[in-house]
């Protein structure tokens, strides 16, 4: 089947996903959903097939979300769907359906989960910023351990932490870095993020971290935490803010990184995770 994308040309993420689909030669069917909104049955089925909740699929930024009081937790799914059908801009974007499945492709890299195609090696975002693909790796992956040790990042608790660890590459197959998640229910500890020295300054962390956060979101996390001694300015650019250590939930405080391995001088940072 041809991929179907619910597209908003005014959205950078939507443009990037369409660009990826076209570059992969998939000949997508483009639905301008704000002009031709889905019917209720199609919207309900699409959200259900994506594995997300109705509330997860509400667009907040640049919409009447706040004016309509849609942050009220008492609102039912039916009431939220009514609002989305009345104001299609409230439907987050872009949804993509392929023969593999359905996903709300935020960040744009999520569309790689849905397509099986040879990608152009020079594929990037429409503004030239990099795209990355992720793959799960083991805690004792020798390249990961070497990369972390070279940057004096923690390795002693990799296995015991139960972290989900990933290697990242650009579409040309070149290594782009590593990153990991300690999943703690509604919270997640972001860790082991490292980009090769010869690839720094290329914007790779700006692709790696959002993709890590989406993986955490899909696992149930809604707040991300991290500890850093040297990279606070870089993470601030990605939306993280400093936090007092006492603000960390018990699950984060109980991690080895927080309780014993990271020095007291390390900066604690947090960020709400949303789509």
Short mmCIF file of C-alpha atoms in Angstrom, two decimals:
data_model
loop_
_atom_site.label_atom_id
_atom_site.label_comp_id
_atom_site.label_asym_id
_atom_site.label_seq_id
_atom_site.Cartn_x
_atom_site.Cartn_y
_atom_site.Cartn_z
CA UNK A 1 0.00 0.00 0.00
CA UNK A 2 1.02 3.60 -0.53
CA UNK A 3 1.90 5.37 2.70
CA UNK A 4 -0.68 7.92 3.80
CA UNK A 5 0.46 11.05 5.62
CA UNK A 6 -1.81 13.53 7.37
CA UNK A 7 0.20 16.57 6.43
CA UNK A 8 0.32 20.18 7.57
CA UNK A 9 2.58 22.15 5.21
CA UNK A 10 3.08 24.78 7.91
CA UNK A 11 4.68 22.28 10.29
CA UNK A 12 8.42 21.65 10.03
CA UNK A 13 8.16 18.11 11.38
CA UNK A 14 5.41 17.28 8.91
CA UNK A 15 7.50 18.66 6.04
CA UNK A 16 10.47 16.58 7.15
CA UNK A 17 8.44 13.37 7.33
CA UNK A 18 7.00 13.97 3.86
CA UNK A 19 10.53 14.67 2.61
CA UNK A 20 11.74 11.34 4.05
CA UNK A 21 8.85 9.40 2.50
CA UNK A 22 9.47 10.96 -0.89
CA UNK A 23 13.24 10.47 -0.68
CA UNK A 24 12.64 6.80 0.14
CA UNK A 25 10.63 6.45 -3.08
CA UNK A 26 7.38 5.50 -1.35
CA UNK A 27 5.04 7.79 -3.36
CA UNK A 28 2.98 8.84 -0.33
CA UNK A 29 -0.65 9.87 -0.47
CA UNK A 30 -0.79 13.34 1.07
CA UNK A 31 -3.90 14.25 3.04
CA UNK A 32 -4.17 17.92 3.97
CA UNK A 33 -6.17 17.09 7.06
CA UNK A 34 -6.90 20.68 8.08
CA UNK A 35 -8.69 21.25 4.77
CA UNK A 36 -10.24 17.76 4.55
CA UNK A 37 -10.53 16.49 8.13
CA UNK A 38 -11.02 12.79 8.83
CA UNK A 39 -14.40 11.54 9.94
CA UNK A 40 -14.79 10.43 13.52
CA UNK A 41 -14.40 6.72 12.78
CA UNK A 42 -11.17 7.29 10.86
CA UNK A 43 -9.73 9.53 13.57
CA UNK A 44 -10.59 7.05 16.33
CA UNK A 45 -9.11 4.14 14.37
CA UNK A 46 -5.94 6.05 13.51
CA UNK A 47 -5.29 7.05 17.11
CA UNK A 48 -6.00 3.52 18.33
CA UNK A 49 -3.72 1.99 15.70
CA UNK A 50 -0.91 4.34 16.73
CA UNK A 51 -1.00 2.99 20.29
CA UNK A 52 -1.40 6.47 21.75
CA UNK A 53 -4.18 7.92 23.86
CA UNK A 54 -6.53 10.57 22.50
CA UNK A 55 -4.99 13.12 24.86
CA UNK A 56 -1.48 12.23 23.63
CA UNK A 57 -2.57 13.18 20.12
CA UNK A 58 -3.78 16.69 20.94
CA UNK A 59 -1.71 19.50 19.49
CA UNK A 60 -1.13 22.27 22.02
CA UNK A 61 1.26 24.79 20.47
CA UNK A 62 -0.34 27.20 18.03
CA UNK A 63 -3.86 25.89 18.65
CA UNK A 64 -6.91 26.84 20.77
CA UNK A 65 -6.00 24.05 23.22
CA UNK A 66 -5.68 26.37 26.22
CA UNK A 67 -8.59 28.63 25.26
CA UNK A 68 -10.87 25.60 25.06
CA UNK A 69 -9.72 24.31 28.44
CA UNK A 70 -8.58 21.02 26.97
CA UNK A 71 -6.01 20.56 29.72
CA UNK A 72 -8.91 19.67 32.04
CA UNK A 73 -8.23 16.04 33.06
CA UNK A 74 -11.96 15.49 33.60
CA UNK A 75 -12.67 15.71 29.86
CA UNK A 76 -13.53 12.38 28.29
CA UNK A 77 -12.01 10.99 25.10
CA UNK A 78 -15.30 11.67 23.32
CA UNK A 79 -15.16 15.32 24.36
CA UNK A 80 -11.55 15.61 23.21
CA UNK A 81 -12.43 13.98 19.89
CA UNK A 82 -15.33 16.43 19.46
CA UNK A 83 -12.87 19.30 19.85
CA UNK A 84 -10.41 17.78 17.37
CA UNK A 85 -13.11 17.32 14.76
CA UNK A 86 -14.39 20.88 15.23
CA UNK A 87 -10.85 22.31 15.15
CA UNK A 88 -8.65 19.96 13.07
CA UNK A 89 -5.55 21.97 13.97
CA UNK A 90 -5.84 20.23 17.35
CA UNK A 91 -4.93 16.92 15.68
CA UNK A 92 -1.19 16.58 16.15
CA UNK A 93 0.84 15.84 13.06
CA UNK A 94 1.92 14.07 11.06
CA UNK A 95 0.21 10.71 11.33
CA UNK A 96 1.57 8.20 8.85
CA UNK A 97 0.03 4.86 7.90
CA UNK A 98 1.99 2.23 5.99
CA UNK A 99 1.63 -1.53 5.60
CA UNK A 100 3.83 -1.79 8.71
CA UNK A 101 1.59 0.25 10.99
CA UNK A 102 0.56 3.73 12.11
CA UNK A 103 2.54 6.32 14.03
CA UNK A 104 2.44 9.95 15.04
CA UNK A 105 5.84 10.77 13.61
CA UNK A 106 7.28 13.15 16.15
CA UNK A 107 10.23 13.53 15.89
CA UNK A 108 10.48 12.93 12.15
CA UNK A 109 12.75 9.91 12.65
CA UNK A 110 9.78 7.87 13.91
CA UNK A 111 8.77 7.38 10.28
CA UNK A 112 11.83 5.15 9.85
CA UNK A 113 9.98 2.60 12.00
CA UNK A 114 7.30 2.39 9.31
CA UNK A 115 9.29 2.08 6.09
CA UNK A 116 11.65 -0.52 4.71
CA UNK A 117 13.50 1.22 1.93
CA UNK A 118 17.01 2.13 0.90
CA UNK A 119 17.62 5.70 2.06
CA UNK A 120 19.78 8.23 0.22
CA UNK A 121 23.06 8.57 2.11
CA UNK A 122 22.78 12.35 2.14
CA UNK A 123 19.22 12.38 3.49
CA UNK A 124 18.75 15.19 6.02
CA UNK A 125 16.02 17.47 7.29
CA UNK A 126 14.73 20.07 4.88
CA UNK A 127 16.84 22.72 6.63
CA UNK A 128 19.98 20.59 6.36
CA UNK A 129 19.99 19.42 10.00
CA UNK A 130 20.84 15.74 10.48
CA UNK A 131 18.53 12.78 10.77
CA UNK A 132 19.47 9.71 12.80
CA UNK A 133 18.39 6.09 12.99
CA UNK A 134 18.58 4.18 16.27
CA UNK A 135 19.18 0.54 17.16
CA UNK A 136 19.19 -1.19 20.54
CA UNK A 137 22.54 -2.40 21.86
CA UNK A 138 23.71 -4.30 24.92
CA UNK A 139 25.14 -2.76 28.06
CA UNK A 140 28.58 -4.22 27.40
CA UNK A 141 28.80 -3.18 23.76
CA UNK A 142 32.56 -2.55 23.44
CA UNK A 143 32.20 0.56 21.29
CA UNK A 144 29.74 2.08 23.76
CA UNK A 145 31.95 1.33 26.75
CA UNK A 146 35.00 2.77 24.97
CA UNK A 147 33.14 5.92 23.93
CA UNK A 148 31.84 6.55 27.45
CA UNK A 149 35.21 5.88 29.04
CA UNK A 150 36.91 8.28 26.62
CA UNK A 151 34.56 11.05 27.81
CA UNK A 152 34.87 10.04 31.47
CA UNK A 153 31.19 9.10 31.56
CA UNK A 154 29.91 6.36 33.84
CA UNK A 155 30.24 2.74 32.76
CA UNK A 156 30.34 0.81 36.06
CA UNK A 157 26.55 0.64 36.41
CA UNK A 158 25.61 0.08 32.77
CA UNK A 159 24.56 -3.52 33.25
CA UNK A 160 23.03 -3.25 36.72
CA UNK A 161 20.98 -0.17 35.80
CA UNK A 162 18.86 -2.07 33.29
CA UNK A 163 19.12 0.91 30.96
CA UNK A 164 17.84 0.73 27.40
CA UNK A 165 20.85 1.66 25.31
CA UNK A 166 20.98 2.78 21.71
CA UNK A 167 23.52 3.39 18.97
CA UNK A 168 22.73 6.06 16.42
CA UNK A 169 23.76 6.48 12.79
CA UNK A 170 23.04 8.94 10.01
CA UNK A 171 21.35 7.60 6.84
CA UNK A 172 24.75 7.09 5.20
CA UNK A 173 25.49 4.48 7.87
CA UNK A 174 28.09 6.57 9.68
CA UNK A 175 28.14 6.29 13.46
CA UNK A 176 26.50 9.31 15.13
CA UNK A 177 26.63 8.51 18.84
CA UNK A 178 25.12 6.64 21.76
CA UNK A 179 22.43 7.29 24.35
CA UNK A 180 20.46 5.50 27.02
CA UNK A 181 17.35 5.53 29.18
CA UNK A 182 16.74 4.30 32.72
CA UNK A 183 12.97 3.90 32.71
CA UNK A 184 11.38 4.68 36.08
CA UNK A 185 7.64 4.63 35.47
CA UNK A 186 6.44 8.14 34.67
CA UNK A 187 10.04 9.37 34.94
CA UNK A 188 13.16 8.51 32.97
CA UNK A 189 16.83 9.15 33.59
CA UNK A 190 18.58 10.12 30.36
CA UNK A 191 22.17 8.88 30.37
CA UNK A 192 25.22 7.88 28.35
CA UNK A 193 24.64 10.46 25.61
CA UNK A 194 27.83 10.87 23.64
CA UNK A 195 28.63 12.03 20.10
CA UNK A 196 31.95 11.16 18.41
CA UNK A 197 34.51 13.94 18.76
CA UNK A 198 34.94 14.25 15.00
CA UNK A 199 31.19 14.75 14.49
CA UNK A 200 30.50 17.39 17.13
CA UNK A 201 29.10 20.69 15.97
CA UNK A 202 26.94 18.98 13.34
CA UNK A 203 23.70 19.11 15.34
CA UNK A 204 23.61 15.39 16.07
CA UNK A 205 22.64 15.74 19.73
CA UNK A 206 19.65 17.77 18.55
CA UNK A 207 18.46 14.66 16.71
CA UNK A 208 19.57 12.00 19.19
CA UNK A 209 17.98 13.45 22.33
CA UNK A 210 14.46 14.02 20.91
CA UNK A 211 14.44 10.48 19.52
CA UNK A 212 15.52 9.11 22.91
CA UNK A 213 12.76 11.10 24.58
CA UNK A 214 10.17 9.71 22.17
CA UNK A 215 11.31 6.17 22.97
CA UNK A 216 10.89 7.06 26.64
CA UNK A 217 7.44 8.57 26.02
CA UNK A 218 6.29 5.40 24.28
CA UNK A 219 7.48 3.43 27.32
CA UNK A 220 5.29 5.57 29.61
CA UNK A 221 7.67 8.31 30.78
CA UNK A 222 6.43 11.89 30.92
CA UNK A 223 9.34 13.65 32.67
CA UNK A 224 13.01 13.26 31.74
CA UNK A 225 15.87 13.83 34.18
CA UNK A 226 19.63 13.88 33.73
CA UNK A 227 22.81 14.61 35.64
CA UNK A 228 25.71 16.36 33.93
CA UNK A 229 28.99 17.89 34.96
CA UNK A 230 29.90 19.56 31.68
CA UNK A 231 26.98 19.60 29.25
CA UNK A 232 24.32 21.70 31.00
CA UNK A 233 24.42 24.46 28.33
CA UNK A 234 23.96 21.92 25.54
CA UNK A 235 21.01 20.27 27.26
CA UNK A 236 19.49 23.67 28.03
CA UNK A 237 19.34 24.30 24.28
CA UNK A 238 17.31 21.10 24.01
CA UNK A 239 14.71 22.29 26.51
CA UNK A 240 16.10 20.95 29.78
CA UNK A 241 16.10 23.22 32.83
CA UNK A 242 18.15 22.99 36.05
CA UNK A 243 16.34 21.50 39.03
CA UNK A 244 17.07 21.27 42.74
CA UNK A 245 18.08 17.78 43.79
CA UNK A 246 15.24 17.69 46.27
CA UNK A 247 12.80 18.03 43.38
CA UNK A 248 13.77 14.66 41.93
CA UNK A 249 11.26 11.86 42.56
CA UNK A 250 12.26 8.96 44.76
CA UNK A 251 12.76 6.69 41.75
CA UNK A 252 15.41 9.01 40.31
CA UNK A 253 17.08 9.57 43.68
CA UNK A 254 17.38 5.79 44.09
CA UNK A 255 19.44 5.33 40.91
CA UNK A 256 23.14 4.64 41.30
CA UNK A 257 23.96 7.71 39.23
CA UNK A 258 22.05 10.00 41.57
CA UNK A 259 22.78 8.33 44.89
CA UNK A 260 26.48 7.54 44.61
CA UNK A 261 28.19 7.73 41.23
CA UNK A 262 27.68 11.33 40.09
CA UNK A 263 29.35 13.98 42.26
CA UNK A 264 27.27 16.46 44.20
CA UNK A 265 28.56 19.15 41.84
CA UNK A 266 26.72 17.57 38.87
CA UNK A 267 23.78 19.61 37.62
CA UNK A 268 20.36 17.96 37.79
CA UNK A 269 18.12 18.90 34.86
CA UNK A 270 14.59 17.98 33.83
CA UNK A 271 12.22 18.32 30.91
CA UNK A 272 8.56 17.45 30.43
CA UNK A 273 8.11 14.98 27.59
CA UNK A 274 5.26 15.59 25.17
CA UNK A 275 4.58 15.04 21.51
#
